Short mmCIF file of C-alpha atoms (C1' of nucleotides) in Angstrom, two decimals:
data_model
loop_
_atom_site.label_atom_id
_atom_site.label_comp_id
_atom_site.label_asym_id
_atom_site.label_seq_id
_atom_site.Cartn_x
_atom_site.Cartn_y
_atom_site.Cartn_z
CA MET A 11 37.54 64.83 142.93
CA GLY A 12 37.89 65.77 146.11
CA TYR A 13 39.39 66.89 149.50
CA ILE A 14 42.98 65.61 149.06
CA CYS A 15 45.08 65.89 146.38
CA ASP A 16 44.42 64.18 143.08
CA PHE A 17 48.08 63.84 142.24
CA CYS A 18 50.13 63.45 145.72
CA GLY A 19 46.98 61.81 147.27
CA GLU A 20 48.61 63.79 150.52
CA GLN A 21 47.83 67.19 150.74
CA ARG A 22 45.23 69.22 150.98
CA SER A 23 43.54 70.56 147.12
CA MET A 24 43.55 73.77 146.24
CA VAL A 25 43.35 74.51 142.97
CA TYR A 26 41.46 73.14 140.22
CA CYS A 27 42.62 72.35 137.14
CA ARG A 28 39.77 72.22 134.40
CA SER A 29 41.84 70.58 131.13
CA ASP A 30 42.81 68.06 134.03
CA ALA A 31 39.79 67.88 135.70
CA ALA A 32 41.82 67.48 138.76
CA CYS A 33 42.06 68.82 142.26
CA LEU A 34 46.05 69.51 143.31
CA CYS A 35 47.33 70.97 146.27
CA LEU A 36 49.80 73.25 145.30
CA SER A 37 52.85 71.66 144.98
CA CYS A 38 50.97 69.42 142.64
CA ASP A 39 50.07 71.91 140.46
CA ARG A 40 53.38 73.70 139.79
CA ASN A 41 54.94 70.10 139.57
CA VAL A 42 51.94 69.05 136.99
CA HIS A 43 52.08 71.90 135.01
CA SER A 44 55.43 72.85 135.13
CA ALA A 45 56.48 69.65 132.73
CA ASN A 46 56.00 71.10 129.46
CA ALA A 47 54.65 74.06 127.34
CA LEU A 48 51.32 72.72 126.74
CA SER A 49 50.83 71.68 130.59
CA LYS A 50 51.71 75.30 131.53
CA ARG A 51 48.79 76.85 129.34
CA HIS A 52 46.73 74.81 131.34
CA SER A 53 44.25 77.05 133.14
CA ARG A 54 43.60 76.43 136.91
CA THR A 55 41.72 78.31 139.40
CA LEU A 56 41.49 77.10 143.20
CA LEU A 57 39.18 74.89 144.68
CA CYS A 58 35.69 75.95 146.31
CA GLU A 59 36.17 75.56 149.59
CA ARG A 60 32.47 74.29 150.26
CA CYS A 61 31.82 71.81 147.87
CA ASN A 62 35.54 70.99 146.59
CA SER A 63 34.30 69.56 143.48
CA GLN A 64 33.82 72.94 141.58
CA PRO A 65 36.45 75.68 140.52
CA ALA A 66 36.06 78.86 142.70
CA LEU A 67 35.09 81.90 141.30
CA VAL A 68 34.70 83.74 143.90
CA ARG A 69 36.40 84.45 147.90
CA CYS A 70 33.95 85.84 150.21
CA SER A 71 35.48 88.38 152.44
CA GLU A 72 33.02 88.11 155.16
CA GLU A 73 33.82 84.35 155.93
CA LYS A 74 37.00 83.53 154.25
CA VAL A 75 35.78 81.30 151.97
CA SER A 76 36.52 80.41 148.34
CA LEU A 77 33.03 79.42 146.70
CA CYS A 78 32.05 78.04 143.11
CA GLN A 79 29.95 79.56 141.69
CA ASN A 80 27.05 77.24 142.47
CA CYS A 81 27.74 77.27 146.67
CA ASP A 82 28.70 81.21 146.14
CA TRP A 83 25.02 81.19 144.98
CA ILE A 84 23.35 79.02 147.61
CA GLY A 85 25.26 81.00 150.24
CA HIS A 86 25.06 84.58 148.79
CA GLY A 87 22.15 83.95 146.24
CA THR A 88 18.94 84.78 148.27
CA SER A 89 18.52 88.59 148.29
CA THR A 90 17.08 88.60 151.67
CA SER A 91 19.68 87.22 153.16
CA SER A 92 22.26 88.73 154.63
CA ALA A 93 24.88 87.11 153.65
CA SER A 94 24.47 88.61 149.88
CA THR A 95 26.04 91.54 151.33
CA HIS A 96 29.14 90.00 151.52
CA LYS A 97 32.20 91.68 150.47
CA LYS A 98 33.57 88.97 147.86
CA GLN A 99 36.31 88.99 145.73
CA THR A 100 36.93 87.73 142.35
CA ILE A 101 38.94 84.69 141.58
CA ASN A 102 40.20 84.16 138.34
CA CYS A 103 42.12 81.49 136.68
CA TYR A 104 45.61 81.51 136.04
CA SER A 105 48.39 79.33 134.37
CA GLY A 106 51.75 78.70 134.20
CA CYS A 107 53.54 78.00 136.97
CA PRO A 108 53.46 80.45 139.40
CA SER A 109 54.91 79.27 143.63
CA ALA A 110 52.49 80.00 146.42
CA SER A 111 54.42 82.67 146.97
CA GLU A 112 53.57 84.43 143.52
CA LEU A 113 49.96 83.28 144.07
CA SER A 114 49.39 84.40 147.78
CA SER A 115 51.18 87.59 145.87
CA ILE A 116 48.02 87.72 143.92
CA TRP A 117 45.13 86.13 146.20
CA SER A 118 46.69 87.96 149.82
CA PHE A 119 43.95 85.64 151.10
CA VAL A 120 46.26 82.51 150.02
CA LEU A 121 47.95 83.21 152.42
CA ASP A 122 45.80 82.22 155.02
CA ILE A 123 45.46 78.90 153.44
CA GLN A 124 48.78 78.28 152.09
CA SER A 125 49.56 75.89 155.23
CA VAL A 126 50.11 73.61 153.06
CA GLY A 127 53.11 75.60 151.80
CA GLU A 128 56.11 74.05 150.38
CA SER A 129 55.17 70.10 150.63
CA ALA A 130 57.77 67.43 150.85
CA CYS A 131 56.38 66.37 146.88
CA GLU A 132 57.14 69.91 146.24
CA GLN A 133 60.36 69.51 147.72
CA GLU A 134 61.78 66.72 145.73
CA MET A 135 61.10 68.81 142.22
CA GLY A 136 64.46 70.49 141.31
CA LEU A 137 62.89 71.66 138.56
CA MET A 138 59.76 74.31 140.48
CA SER A 139 61.52 77.79 140.31
CA ILE A 140 59.34 80.19 139.05
CA THR A 141 60.80 82.62 136.38
CA ASP A 142 59.60 85.71 135.21
CA ASN A 143 59.33 84.31 131.99
CA GLY A 144 57.04 81.61 133.53
CA ILE A 145 55.05 84.13 134.84
CA LYS A 146 55.15 85.80 130.97
CA ASN A 147 54.38 82.51 129.75
CA SER A 148 51.35 82.09 131.84
CA TRP A 149 49.33 84.27 128.81
CA GLY A 150 49.63 81.80 126.78
CA PRO A 151 51.50 81.65 123.49
CA ASN A 152 49.23 84.85 121.78
CA GLU A 153 50.10 87.27 124.73
CA ASP A 154 51.07 89.68 122.43
CA THR A 155 48.24 90.10 120.85
CA VAL A 156 45.35 89.76 123.26
CA SER A 157 42.10 89.85 120.92
CA VAL A 158 39.46 91.90 123.01
CA SER A 159 36.13 92.77 122.45
CA ASP A 160 35.36 95.41 119.67
CA GLY A 161 37.85 94.35 117.71
CA VAL A 162 40.71 96.14 119.12
CA GLU A 163 43.60 94.21 119.94
CA THR A 164 45.59 94.80 122.99
CA SER A 165 49.58 94.51 122.79
CA ASN A 166 52.05 93.55 124.93
CA ILE A 167 50.08 92.60 127.83
CA ARG A 168 53.22 91.71 129.75
CA ASP A 169 52.97 95.78 130.19
CA VAL A 170 49.44 95.15 132.02
CA ASP A 171 50.37 94.98 135.78
CA LYS A 172 50.69 91.57 135.93
CA SER A 173 48.41 91.07 139.87
CA SER A 174 45.68 92.94 138.90
CA ALA A 175 45.58 91.53 135.62
CA TRP A 176 45.41 88.19 137.32
CA VAL A 177 43.03 88.67 139.35
CA GLY A 178 41.03 90.90 136.95
CA THR A 179 37.16 91.98 137.04
CA SER A 180 34.65 90.76 138.14
CA SER A 181 32.40 91.54 134.75
CA MET A 182 31.48 87.99 134.31
CA PRO A 183 28.39 87.84 131.80
CA GLY A 184 26.89 84.47 132.71
CA LEU A 185 28.00 84.50 136.18
CA GLY A 186 24.02 85.47 137.58
CA PRO A 187 23.29 87.37 139.99
CA ALA A 188 25.97 85.96 142.22
CA SER A 189 28.40 88.20 140.87
CA GLN A 190 26.56 91.62 141.29
CA ASN A 191 27.82 92.50 144.64
CA LEU A 192 31.10 91.29 143.20
CA GLU A 193 33.67 94.37 144.05
CA ARG A 194 35.24 95.40 140.86
CA PRO A 195 38.43 96.52 140.39
CA THR A 196 38.24 100.41 139.17
CA GLY A 197 40.43 102.54 136.18
CA SER A 198 42.97 99.72 135.85
CA ALA A 199 44.30 98.66 132.21
CA THR A 200 43.03 94.89 133.02
CA ASN A 201 39.30 96.46 133.02
CA ALA A 202 39.39 96.32 129.56
CA VAL A 203 41.03 93.63 129.15
CA ALA A 204 40.03 90.87 131.89
CA PRO A 205 36.44 90.64 131.21
CA LYS A 206 36.77 89.78 127.37
CA LEU A 207 39.31 86.99 128.54
CA TYR A 208 37.46 84.40 130.53
CA CYS A 209 37.84 81.23 131.07
CA PRO A 210 35.36 79.06 129.41
CA GLY A 211 36.08 75.90 132.24
CA THR A 212 34.99 78.64 135.12
CA LYS A 213 33.02 80.75 133.96
CA GLY A 214 35.29 83.64 135.20
CA PRO A 215 37.79 85.76 133.53
CA ALA A 216 40.97 84.04 132.53
CA PHE A 217 42.77 83.09 130.27
CA CYS A 218 42.15 79.55 128.84
CA GLU A 219 43.98 79.24 125.26
CA ASP A 220 44.32 75.62 126.02
CA ASP A 221 40.69 75.23 124.21
CA ASP A 222 40.22 74.64 120.80
CA PHE A 223 36.40 75.97 121.10
CA TYR A 224 37.14 79.14 122.13
CA GLU A 225 40.38 80.06 119.84
CA ASP A 226 37.42 78.97 117.19
CA PHE A 227 34.48 80.80 118.53
CA ASN A 228 35.69 83.67 119.85
CA MET A 229 31.93 85.17 120.68
CA ASP A 230 32.52 86.81 123.88
CA GLU A 231 35.38 88.77 121.81
CA MET A 232 32.46 90.18 120.10
CA ASP A 233 30.47 93.18 121.61
CA LEU A 234 27.41 92.67 119.74
CA SER A 235 25.85 95.40 119.98
CA ILE A 236 22.07 94.88 118.20
CA GLU A 237 23.92 96.31 115.43
CA ASN A 238 26.24 94.14 115.19
CA TYR A 239 24.24 91.50 115.88
CA GLU A 240 21.80 92.09 112.61
CA GLU A 241 25.38 92.42 110.93
CA LEU A 242 26.38 88.89 111.93
CA PHE A 243 23.22 87.16 111.38
CA GLY A 244 21.52 88.83 109.24
CA VAL A 245 17.80 89.00 111.44
CA THR A 246 15.94 91.79 112.52
CA LEU A 247 16.52 92.14 116.41
CA ASN A 248 12.66 92.80 118.00
CA HIS A 249 9.66 91.75 120.07
CA SER A 250 12.15 90.53 122.45
CA GLU A 251 10.06 91.76 125.27
CA GLU A 252 6.64 90.19 123.38
CA LEU A 253 9.20 87.09 123.47
CA LEU A 254 9.96 87.42 126.94
CA GLU A 255 6.75 87.72 127.87
CA ASN A 256 4.71 85.13 125.90
CA GLY A 257 7.51 82.61 126.08
CA GLY A 258 8.51 83.27 123.18
CA ILE A 259 11.98 83.13 124.48
CA ASP A 260 11.85 79.25 124.02
CA SER A 261 11.20 79.37 120.23
CA LEU A 262 14.27 82.55 120.51
CA PHE A 263 16.83 80.14 121.63
CA GLY A 264 16.22 77.10 119.94
CA THR A 265 17.64 74.40 121.14
CA MET A 266 19.80 75.93 123.10
CA GLU A 267 17.71 75.33 126.13
CA MET A 268 18.41 71.99 126.14
CA SER A 269 22.20 72.66 125.19
CA ALA A 270 22.45 74.21 128.60
CA ALA A 271 20.65 71.15 129.82
CA GLU A 272 23.22 68.72 128.19
CA SER A 273 26.38 70.26 129.50
CA ASN A 274 27.83 70.17 132.38
CA CYS A 275 27.42 73.17 133.24
CA GLN A 276 30.81 74.24 133.48
CA GLY A 277 32.45 77.26 131.30
CA ALA A 278 31.75 80.67 130.93
CA VAL A 279 29.64 83.28 128.07
CA ALA A 280 31.19 82.70 124.86
CA ALA A 281 28.91 85.81 123.08
CA GLU A 282 27.12 88.26 124.10
CA VAL A 283 24.40 89.44 122.49
CA SER A 284 23.50 93.07 123.46
CA SER A 285 19.92 94.41 122.75
CA VAL A 286 17.46 96.21 122.92
CA GLY A 287 15.64 93.97 121.48
CA LEU A 288 16.21 90.12 121.15
CA VAL A 289 16.18 87.76 118.80
CA ASN A 290 12.67 87.40 117.26
CA ALA A 291 13.44 83.98 115.81
CA MET A 292 16.45 81.77 116.08
CA PRO A 293 18.84 83.31 113.70
CA ALA A 294 19.31 81.79 110.91
CA CYS A 295 22.90 81.93 110.55
CA SER A 296 24.41 82.39 106.95
CA ASN A 297 26.98 80.23 108.45
CA ALA A 298 25.57 77.46 109.15
CA ALA A 299 27.97 75.28 110.71
CA SER A 300 29.47 77.56 112.97
CA ALA A 301 25.94 78.55 114.14
CA ASP A 302 25.24 74.79 114.46
CA SER A 303 28.50 74.16 115.61
CA MET A 304 27.67 77.04 118.46
CA LEU A 305 24.89 75.09 119.72
CA SER A 306 26.00 71.67 119.56
CA ALA A 307 29.28 73.49 122.02
CA LYS A 308 26.64 73.60 124.44
CA THR A 309 25.53 77.33 124.67
CA GLU A 310 23.23 78.62 126.53
CA PRO A 311 21.27 81.67 127.03
CA ILE A 312 21.68 83.72 129.57
CA LEU A 313 19.31 87.40 130.34
CA CYS A 314 21.44 89.77 132.46
CA PHE A 315 20.68 93.47 132.71
CA ASN A 316 23.25 95.96 132.18
CA ALA A 317 21.84 98.66 134.34
CA LYS A 318 24.61 101.32 133.06
CA GLN A 319 23.32 101.02 129.66
CA GLY A 320 19.58 100.50 130.97
CA ARG A 321 18.56 97.92 128.63
CA SER A 322 19.09 93.89 128.71
CA SER A 323 21.31 92.02 127.31
CA LEU A 324 21.32 88.09 125.63
CA SER A 325 24.46 86.32 126.52
CA PHE A 326 25.60 82.88 124.32
CA SER A 327 27.27 80.98 127.24
CA ASN A 328 29.02 78.53 126.97
CA LEU A 329 28.46 75.80 129.55
CA THR A 330 31.03 73.66 128.81
CA GLY A 331 34.25 72.91 126.96
CA GLU A 332 34.61 69.00 127.82
CA SER A 333 31.09 67.84 128.02
CA ASN A 334 30.28 64.38 127.72
CA GLY A 335 28.07 64.04 124.74
CA GLY A 336 25.15 62.32 126.63
CA ASP A 337 25.22 63.37 129.99
CA TYR A 338 22.85 64.57 130.12
CA GLN A 339 22.58 67.75 133.81
CA GLU A 340 19.13 67.72 135.26
CA CYS A 341 19.16 71.72 134.65
CA ASP A 342 17.16 74.02 132.39
CA ALA A 343 19.99 76.45 132.31
CA SER A 344 17.76 78.68 130.21
CA SER A 345 14.63 78.74 132.68
CA MET A 346 16.72 78.99 135.34
CA HIS A 347 18.04 82.53 134.26
CA LEU A 348 14.87 83.79 133.62
CA MET A 349 13.69 82.57 136.71
CA GLY A 350 16.64 83.88 138.54
CA GLU A 351 18.30 80.49 139.71
CA PRO A 352 21.81 79.89 139.60
CA PRO A 353 23.17 80.14 136.25
CA TRP A 354 25.27 77.13 136.24
CA CYS A 355 24.00 73.78 138.51
CA PRO A 356 26.85 71.49 139.44
CA PRO A 357 25.48 67.75 140.55
CA CYS A 358 24.78 68.82 144.34
CA PRO A 359 21.26 68.02 146.33
CA GLU A 360 20.08 71.28 145.54
CA ALA A 361 19.48 70.86 142.22
CA SER A 362 16.48 68.92 142.56
CA TYR A 363 15.46 68.38 139.39
CA THR A 364 13.91 65.05 138.91
CA SER A 365 14.54 62.36 136.53
CA ALA A 366 11.05 63.48 134.78
CA ASN A 367 12.10 66.77 134.41
CA ARG A 368 15.52 65.32 132.69
CA ASN A 369 13.69 63.36 129.86
CA ASN A 370 11.33 66.01 130.19
CA ALA A 371 14.52 68.16 129.05
CA VAL A 372 16.14 65.77 126.65
CA MET A 373 12.56 65.28 124.70
CA ARG A 374 12.58 69.07 124.24
CA TYR A 375 16.02 68.69 122.67
CA LYS A 376 15.59 66.52 120.49
CA GLU A 377 12.30 67.88 119.28
CA LYS A 378 13.79 71.05 118.61
CA LYS A 379 17.32 69.83 117.14
CA LYS A 380 14.86 68.02 114.99
CA ASN A 381 13.03 71.19 113.68
CA ARG A 382 16.52 72.82 113.21
CA LYS A 383 17.15 73.19 110.07
CA PHE A 384 20.73 75.88 110.16
CA ASP A 385 22.58 73.79 107.05
CA LYS A 386 19.69 73.34 105.15
CA ARG A 387 17.62 76.29 102.80
CA VAL A 388 15.03 75.50 100.99
CA ARG A 389 15.94 76.38 97.29
CA TYR A 390 12.25 75.86 95.64
CA ALA A 391 9.63 76.75 98.15
CA SER A 392 7.06 74.65 96.01
CA ARG A 393 8.99 71.62 95.71
CA LYS A 394 8.97 71.61 99.45
CA ALA A 395 4.98 72.58 99.62
CA ARG A 396 4.69 69.20 97.49
CA ALA A 397 7.15 67.23 99.65
CA ASP A 398 5.17 68.19 102.92
CA VAL A 399 1.60 67.07 101.37
CA ARG A 400 3.26 64.13 99.77
CA ARG A 401 2.44 60.55 101.03
CA ARG A 402 5.01 58.59 102.31
CA VAL A 403 5.42 54.76 103.12
CA LYS A 404 8.45 54.47 105.88
CA GLY A 405 9.87 57.60 104.87
CA ARG A 406 9.70 57.25 101.43
CA PHE A 407 7.33 58.78 98.48
CA VAL A 408 5.09 56.52 96.89
CA LYS A 409 3.13 56.71 93.81
CA ALA A 410 -0.32 59.01 93.93
CA GLY A 411 -3.04 56.07 94.41
CA ASP A 412 0.00 53.59 96.21
CA ALA A 413 -1.07 52.42 99.79
CA TYR A 414 0.83 54.76 102.75
CA ASP A 415 1.58 54.31 106.13
CA TYR A 416 1.31 58.39 106.49
CA ASP A 417 -0.10 61.45 105.39
CA PRO A 418 0.71 64.71 106.43
CA LEU A 419 -2.49 66.51 105.83
CA ASN A 420 -4.22 63.91 107.29
CA GLN A 421 -1.68 61.87 109.84
CA THR A 422 -3.83 59.47 109.00
CA ARG A 423 -2.98 55.60 107.19
CA SER A 424 -4.30 53.44 104.24
CA TYR A 425 -3.99 50.64 105.83
"C1'" DA B 48 46.06 44.20 125.62
"C1'" DG B 49 43.39 42.77 122.20
"C1'" DG B 50 38.49 41.79 120.90
"C1'" DC B 51 33.49 41.28 121.50
"C1'" DC B 52 29.36 43.54 122.19
"C1'" DT B 53 26.19 47.09 123.29
"C1'" DC B 54 24.69 51.04 123.07
"C1'" DA B 55 24.26 56.10 121.44
"C1'" DC B 56 24.87 59.19 117.72
"C1'" DT B 57 25.70 60.50 113.12
"C1'" DA B 58 25.39 60.70 108.00
"C1'" DA B 59 23.96 58.56 103.81
"C1'" DC B 60 19.96 56.64 101.71
"C1'" DC B 61 15.90 55.63 100.10
"C1'" DC B 62 11.30 56.96 97.69
"C1'" DA B 63 7.84 60.18 93.74
"C1'" DC B 64 7.52 63.85 91.23
"C1'" DA B 65 7.50 68.57 90.09
"C1'" DA B 66 9.93 72.07 89.09
"C1'" DG B 67 14.49 73.69 86.69
"C1'" DT B 68 18.76 73.07 83.39
"C1'" DT B 69 20.26 71.13 79.61
"C1'" DT B 70 20.53 69.88 74.55
"C1'" DG B 71 19.25 69.42 69.91
"C1'" DC B 72 16.73 71.13 66.18
"C1'" DA C 287 20.01 84.65 67.82
"C1'" DT C 288 15.30 82.93 69.16
"C1'" DG C 289 11.90 79.57 70.03
"C1'" DC C 290 10.32 75.08 71.29
"C1'" DA C 291 10.22 70.04 72.64
"C1'" DA C 292 12.41 66.53 74.87
"C1'" DA C 293 16.12 64.52 78.19
"C1'" DC C 294 17.83 65.10 82.00
"C1'" DT C 295 18.51 66.74 86.61
"C1'" DT C 296 17.70 68.72 91.01
"C1'" DG C 297 15.14 69.04 95.29
"C1'" DT C 298 12.29 67.39 99.06
"C1'" DG C 299 10.94 65.43 104.03
"C1'" DG C 300 10.37 61.20 107.34
"C1'" DG C 301 11.84 56.90 108.28
"C1'" DT C 302 15.74 53.13 107.44
"C1'" DT C 303 20.32 51.40 107.58
"C1'" DA C 304 24.92 51.39 107.65
"C1'" DG C 305 28.82 53.43 109.84
"C1'" DT C 306 31.01 55.81 114.04
"C1'" DG C 307 33.26 55.90 118.78
"C1'" DA C 308 32.89 55.36 123.80
"C1'" DG C 309 32.27 52.85 126.81
"C1'" DG C 310 32.13 47.83 130.16
"C1'" DC C 311 33.34 43.56 130.24
#
DNA sequence: AGGCCTCACTAACCCACAAGTTTGC
DNA sequence: ATGCAAACTTGTGGGTTAGTGAGGC
């Protein structure tokens, strides 16, 4: 991925398609994604003009550049930097087949960078006309019933002003401190809708119907107040601050910490758990499978503070929809969030995590995964108590008095 | 393109035996 | 209907093994 369009290899890439993991020029973007109904559903966003490899999340009005979260953080993240006060505009994902002019109507700054214009490869394509239907389709097949938070369904999203809807708002849980300076449109209907329609691949609000995972895992659509959380997980929420202070956040999140580390650090918030108190333990999910899948689907906790409500909130963020199983990133995302580090960490020189850190993270992940027992309920504590003290040979129980190689009580061997 | 190999990951299996359940009287 | 004993079944955890898929050659 880089500066040149992955498709035509000629034009400068401007758009990042997460589904294709490709950087495309505007014309090829339209070309590729007008091929069929499925490709139209691919969510895209502008490409970061700094690293040219990650989807841009914000547009810095001062510097007139589109930045991914990491570059934004590097450039604006430090509160001491004057750049941190730069005004920014959120860049949302889009789908469908908008033309460059339509994009520029959504993102005014596209005009500035749209000099590539209607390239030769676009002119070759006679099917590039964008109809209203095309735009309408950009909302995907479920456009008429977009689920939003609080159990409210918003019908006929078409009624929402499309431009504002595309640009959306900047309320992006998991975006981290960088998002706090973002300008937020106020009072529009999209404020109520867009924040719940995040693009998982870019950590920004978007409409990503092409990701089955998010269809199944619509935690982001639940405004999990403390009451809801208890109802969902059946645990009492308390001791949060104590946990945080004492490092209990580690146990709180279970393996989620490493799940973040093993992810590609892409994606967006999947669940947000507001809390006066957080959780005192990893939720003992009644639905073990979903809980496990939730974790294995690369979730990470993000702590953020809701200034309006004066309470902290815990976000379970999905970091990627396309993670490589063993491709552990060298980032400890949860701790980074707690420490105020960028909430995601694409490969970059600044992410100077050593292989030792990585190995440690992997080890911790495996350890916690080993201890995790979401899918197993101990029905008979007495049996468990016996099994816990029973001597074994290569993991198998042995008769009383026989030689053993493992004694849970003494951690000793009989031979 | 197909076959082979390596690697990583996961699920199933094994063990002894107390506790729980079912069956027969 | 009730009580009892015997027979049968279940469940518990750590290590091993087989199966599966991805990736490279």
